[in-house]
Tab-separated table of C-alpha atoms in Angstrom:
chain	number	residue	atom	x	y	z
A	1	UNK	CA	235.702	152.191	24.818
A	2	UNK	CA	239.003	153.584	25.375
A	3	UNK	CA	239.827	156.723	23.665
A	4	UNK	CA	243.744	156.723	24.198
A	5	UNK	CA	245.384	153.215	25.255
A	6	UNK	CA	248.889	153.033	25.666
A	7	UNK	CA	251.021	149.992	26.334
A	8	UNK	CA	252.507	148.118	28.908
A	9	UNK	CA	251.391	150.643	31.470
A	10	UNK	CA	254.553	149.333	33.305
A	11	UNK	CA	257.992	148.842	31.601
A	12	UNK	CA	261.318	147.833	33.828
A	13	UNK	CA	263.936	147.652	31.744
A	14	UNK	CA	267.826	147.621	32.187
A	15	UNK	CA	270.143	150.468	31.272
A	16	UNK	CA	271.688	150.974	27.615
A	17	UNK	CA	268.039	148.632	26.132
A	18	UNK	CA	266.186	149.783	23.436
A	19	UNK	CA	262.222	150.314	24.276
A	20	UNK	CA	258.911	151.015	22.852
A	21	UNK	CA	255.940	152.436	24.065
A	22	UNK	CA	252.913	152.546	21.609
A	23	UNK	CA	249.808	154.610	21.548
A	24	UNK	CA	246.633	154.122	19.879
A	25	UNK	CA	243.698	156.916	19.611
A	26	UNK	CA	240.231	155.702	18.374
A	27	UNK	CA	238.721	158.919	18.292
A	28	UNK	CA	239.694	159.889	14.751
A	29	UNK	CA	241.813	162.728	16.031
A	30	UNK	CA	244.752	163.860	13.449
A	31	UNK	CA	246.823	165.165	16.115
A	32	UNK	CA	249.399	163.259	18.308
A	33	UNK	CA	251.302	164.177	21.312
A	34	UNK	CA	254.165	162.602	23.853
A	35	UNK	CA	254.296	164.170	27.154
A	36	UNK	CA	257.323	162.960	29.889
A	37	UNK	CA	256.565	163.495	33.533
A	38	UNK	CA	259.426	163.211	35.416
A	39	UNK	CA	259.777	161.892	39.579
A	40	UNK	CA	258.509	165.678	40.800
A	41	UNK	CA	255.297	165.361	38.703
A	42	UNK	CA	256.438	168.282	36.172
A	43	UNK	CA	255.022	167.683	32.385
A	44	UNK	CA	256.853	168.567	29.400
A	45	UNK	CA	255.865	167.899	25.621
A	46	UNK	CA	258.341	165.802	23.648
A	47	UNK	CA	256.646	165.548	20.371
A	48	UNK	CA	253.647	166.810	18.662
A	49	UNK	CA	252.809	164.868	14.805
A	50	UNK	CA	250.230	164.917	12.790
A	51	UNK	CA	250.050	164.026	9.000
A	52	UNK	CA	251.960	166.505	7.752
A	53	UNK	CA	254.719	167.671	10.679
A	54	UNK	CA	256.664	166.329	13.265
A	55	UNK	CA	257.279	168.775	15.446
A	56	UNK	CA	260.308	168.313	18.757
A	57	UNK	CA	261.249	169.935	21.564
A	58	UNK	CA	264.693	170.464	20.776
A	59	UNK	CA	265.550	169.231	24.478
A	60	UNK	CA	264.517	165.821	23.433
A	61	UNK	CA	267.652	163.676	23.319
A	62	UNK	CA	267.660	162.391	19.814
A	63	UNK	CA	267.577	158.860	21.422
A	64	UNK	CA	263.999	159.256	21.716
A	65	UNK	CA	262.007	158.597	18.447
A	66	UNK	CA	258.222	158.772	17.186
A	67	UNK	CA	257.097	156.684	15.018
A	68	UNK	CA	253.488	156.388	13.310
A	69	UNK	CA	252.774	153.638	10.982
A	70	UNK	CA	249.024	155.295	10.609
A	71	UNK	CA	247.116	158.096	11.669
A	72	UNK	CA	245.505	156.507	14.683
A	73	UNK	CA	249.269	155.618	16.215
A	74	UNK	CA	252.124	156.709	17.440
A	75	UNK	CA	255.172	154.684	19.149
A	76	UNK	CA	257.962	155.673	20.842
A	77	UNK	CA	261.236	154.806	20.609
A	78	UNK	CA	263.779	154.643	23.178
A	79	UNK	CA	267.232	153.607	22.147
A	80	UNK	CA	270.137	153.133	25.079
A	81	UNK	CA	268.010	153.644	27.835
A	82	UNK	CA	269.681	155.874	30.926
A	83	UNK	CA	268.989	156.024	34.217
A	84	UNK	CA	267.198	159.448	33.740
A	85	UNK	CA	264.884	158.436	31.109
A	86	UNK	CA	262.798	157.051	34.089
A	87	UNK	CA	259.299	158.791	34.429
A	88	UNK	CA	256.068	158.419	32.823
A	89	UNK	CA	255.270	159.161	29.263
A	90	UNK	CA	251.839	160.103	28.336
A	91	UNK	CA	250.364	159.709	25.386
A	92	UNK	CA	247.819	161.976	23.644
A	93	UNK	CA	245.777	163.438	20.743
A	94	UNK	CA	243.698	166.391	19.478
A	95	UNK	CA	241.577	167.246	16.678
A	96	UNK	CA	243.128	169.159	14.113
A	97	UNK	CA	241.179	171.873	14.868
A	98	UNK	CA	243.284	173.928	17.432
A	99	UNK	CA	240.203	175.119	19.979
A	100	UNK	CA	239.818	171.268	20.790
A	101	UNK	CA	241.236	169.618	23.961
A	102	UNK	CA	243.674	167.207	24.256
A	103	UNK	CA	242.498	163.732	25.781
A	104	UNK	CA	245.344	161.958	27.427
A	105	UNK	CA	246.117	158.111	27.716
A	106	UNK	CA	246.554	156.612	31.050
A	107	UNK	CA	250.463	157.087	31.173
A	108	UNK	CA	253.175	154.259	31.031
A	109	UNK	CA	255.897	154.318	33.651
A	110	UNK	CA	258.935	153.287	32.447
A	111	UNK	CA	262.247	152.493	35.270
A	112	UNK	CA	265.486	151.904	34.259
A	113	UNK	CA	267.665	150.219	36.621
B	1	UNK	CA	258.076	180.999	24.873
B	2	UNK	CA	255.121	180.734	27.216
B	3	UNK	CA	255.389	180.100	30.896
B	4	UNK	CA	252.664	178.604	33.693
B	5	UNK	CA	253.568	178.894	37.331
B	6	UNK	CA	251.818	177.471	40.032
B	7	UNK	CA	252.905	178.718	43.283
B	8	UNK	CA	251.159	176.509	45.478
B	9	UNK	CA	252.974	172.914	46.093
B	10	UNK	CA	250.259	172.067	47.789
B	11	UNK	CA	247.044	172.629	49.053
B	12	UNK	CA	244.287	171.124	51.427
B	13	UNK	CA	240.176	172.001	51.986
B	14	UNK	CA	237.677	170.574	54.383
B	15	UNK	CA	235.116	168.057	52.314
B	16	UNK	CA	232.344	170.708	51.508
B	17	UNK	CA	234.034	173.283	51.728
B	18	UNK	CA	235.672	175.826	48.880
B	19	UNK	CA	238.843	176.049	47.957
B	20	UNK	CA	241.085	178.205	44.928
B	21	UNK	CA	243.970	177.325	43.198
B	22	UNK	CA	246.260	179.671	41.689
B	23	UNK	CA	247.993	179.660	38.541
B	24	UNK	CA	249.478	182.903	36.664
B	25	UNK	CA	251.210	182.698	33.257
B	26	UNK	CA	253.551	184.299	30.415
B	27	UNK	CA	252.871	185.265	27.715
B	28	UNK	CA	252.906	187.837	24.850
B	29	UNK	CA	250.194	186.511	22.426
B	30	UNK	CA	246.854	187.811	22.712
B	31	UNK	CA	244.998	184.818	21.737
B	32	UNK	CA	245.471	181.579	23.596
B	33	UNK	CA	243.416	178.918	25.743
B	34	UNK	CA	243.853	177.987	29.116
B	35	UNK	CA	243.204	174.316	31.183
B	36	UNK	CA	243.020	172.732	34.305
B	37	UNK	CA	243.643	169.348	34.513
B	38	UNK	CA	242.854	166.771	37.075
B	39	UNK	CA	245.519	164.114	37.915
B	40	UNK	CA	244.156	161.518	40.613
B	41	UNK	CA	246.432	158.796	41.959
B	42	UNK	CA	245.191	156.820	38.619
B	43	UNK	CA	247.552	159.001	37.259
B	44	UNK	CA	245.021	159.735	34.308
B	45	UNK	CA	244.756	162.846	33.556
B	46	UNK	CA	241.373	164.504	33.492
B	47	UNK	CA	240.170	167.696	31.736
B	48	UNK	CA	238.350	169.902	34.141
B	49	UNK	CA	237.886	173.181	32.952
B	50	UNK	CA	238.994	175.449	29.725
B	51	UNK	CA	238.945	178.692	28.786
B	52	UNK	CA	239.152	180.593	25.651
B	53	UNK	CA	241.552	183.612	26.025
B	54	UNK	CA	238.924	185.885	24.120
B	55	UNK	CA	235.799	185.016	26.221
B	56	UNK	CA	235.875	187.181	29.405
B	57	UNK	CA	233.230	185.220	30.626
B	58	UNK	CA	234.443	182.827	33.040
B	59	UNK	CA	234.326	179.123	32.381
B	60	UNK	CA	232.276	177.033	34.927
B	61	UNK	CA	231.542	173.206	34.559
B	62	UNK	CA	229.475	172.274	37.634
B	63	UNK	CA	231.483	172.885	40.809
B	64	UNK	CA	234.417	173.828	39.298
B	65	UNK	CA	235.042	177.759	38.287
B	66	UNK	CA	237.771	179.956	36.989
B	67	UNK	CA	238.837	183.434	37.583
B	68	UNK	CA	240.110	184.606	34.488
B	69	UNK	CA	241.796	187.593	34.771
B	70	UNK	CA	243.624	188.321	31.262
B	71	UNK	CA	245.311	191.471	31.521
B	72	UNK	CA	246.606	190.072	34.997
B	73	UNK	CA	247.941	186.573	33.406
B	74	UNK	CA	245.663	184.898	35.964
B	75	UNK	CA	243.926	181.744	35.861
B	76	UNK	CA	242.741	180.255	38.997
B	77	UNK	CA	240.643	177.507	39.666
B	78	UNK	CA	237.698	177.186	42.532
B	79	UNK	CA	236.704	174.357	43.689
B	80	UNK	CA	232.882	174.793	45.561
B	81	UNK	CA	231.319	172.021	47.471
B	82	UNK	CA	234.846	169.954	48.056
B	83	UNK	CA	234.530	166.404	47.757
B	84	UNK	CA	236.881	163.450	48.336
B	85	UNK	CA	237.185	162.672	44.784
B	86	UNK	CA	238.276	166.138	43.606
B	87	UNK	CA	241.802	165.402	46.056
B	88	UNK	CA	244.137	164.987	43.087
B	89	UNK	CA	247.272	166.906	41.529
B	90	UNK	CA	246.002	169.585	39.406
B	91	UNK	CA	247.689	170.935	36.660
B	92	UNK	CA	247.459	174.910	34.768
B	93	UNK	CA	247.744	174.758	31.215
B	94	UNK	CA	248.455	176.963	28.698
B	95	UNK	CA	248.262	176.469	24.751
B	96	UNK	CA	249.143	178.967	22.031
B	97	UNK	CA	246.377	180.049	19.206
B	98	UNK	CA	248.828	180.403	16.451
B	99	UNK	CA	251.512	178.211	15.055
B	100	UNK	CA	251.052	174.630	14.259
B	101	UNK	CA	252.690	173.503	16.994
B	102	UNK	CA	249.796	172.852	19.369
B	103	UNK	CA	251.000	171.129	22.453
B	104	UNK	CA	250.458	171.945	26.392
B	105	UNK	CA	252.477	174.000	28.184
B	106	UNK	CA	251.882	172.856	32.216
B	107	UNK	CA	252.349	174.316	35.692
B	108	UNK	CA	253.986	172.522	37.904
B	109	UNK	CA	251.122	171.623	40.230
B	110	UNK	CA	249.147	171.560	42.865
B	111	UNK	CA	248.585	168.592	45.091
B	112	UNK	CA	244.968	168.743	46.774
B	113	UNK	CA	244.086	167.027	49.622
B	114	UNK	CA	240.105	166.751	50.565
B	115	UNK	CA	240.004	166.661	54.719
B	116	UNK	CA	236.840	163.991	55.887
């Protein structure tokens, strides 16, 4: 069973389109994450949630949203898409327990042309 | 805020053989944990190892090993017995103890490639 899905896994998309990617975690964790990994491999948190605090990297453009209808999911939202939004966005969660790791979903790579 | 370098772009090791990676941080807490992560051309990314900042005892999981050297920022990774699954991009990784903000902080990387 997966622990972390995300979907599509690939997303082509024009410039200025609004996107979403969505994540599910079926591990019961309370803790969600979205990482970007831009063309030169380098990871960088976006967003960390869980029930009670969203938490953003302020260099997040506020184009980029979270969204979690439940505990188990969170979505994000791209509105007007740019050229540099291209990378892949990963997906993941934690207990709330801070010692735990942090189990990743298998990454969706978005391109904008 | 915490930093993770990884000064080696890349790195390659004869199957069987051993090989280190190197990764050296920042920071000014006293209580954190440290990762490696495995990223194969899946591009899944893989726990391999983790350490607790206030064990000294050095993580191991099977062939993998760390050097963790605290007072030196130092967290490298050896690799014993090289085989031509481990080649991937591997990844340092630090998270803070405190705060409730709980995410990864990531090296840059190091791309391994396992020689036949």
């Amino acid at each position: 069973d997966t622990a972390v899905s995300q979907t599509p896994k690939y997303l082509v998309t024009q410039m200025g389109n609004d996107k979403s990617i969505k994540c599910e975690q079926n591990l019961g964790h309370d803790t969600m994450y979205w990482y970007k990994q831009d063309s030169k491999k380098f990871l960088k948190i976006m967003f960390s949630y869980n029930n009670k605090e969203l938490i953003i990297n302020e260099t997040v453009p506020n184009r980029f949203s979270p969204k979690s209808p439940d505990k188990a999911h969170l979505n994000l939202h791209i509105n007007s898409l740019e050229l540099g939004d291209s990378a892949v966005y990963f997906c993941a969660s934690s207990p709330q327990v801070i010692a735990e790791t942090q189990y990743f979903g298998p990454g969706t790579r978005l391109l904008v042309l | 805020a915490q930093t993770v370098t990884q000064s080696q772009p890349e790195m390659s090791v004869q199957e069987a053989e051993t090989v280190t990676l190197s990764c050296t941080y920042d920071t000014s807490e006293s209580d954190y944990y440290l990762f490696w992560y495995k990223q194969p051309p899946s591009r899944q990314m893989i726990l391999v190892i983790r350490q607790e900042a206030y064990k000294q005892q050095n993580a191991t999981e099977n062939r993998f090993s760390v050097n963790f050297q605290k007072a030196a920022k130092s967290f490298s990774l050896k690799i014993s017995d090289s085989q031509l699954g481990d080649a991937a991009m591997y990844f340092c990784a630090y998270r803070s103890f405190s705060g409730s903000a709980r995410q990864l902080t990531f090296g840059s990387g190091t791309q391994l490639t396992v020689l036949p």
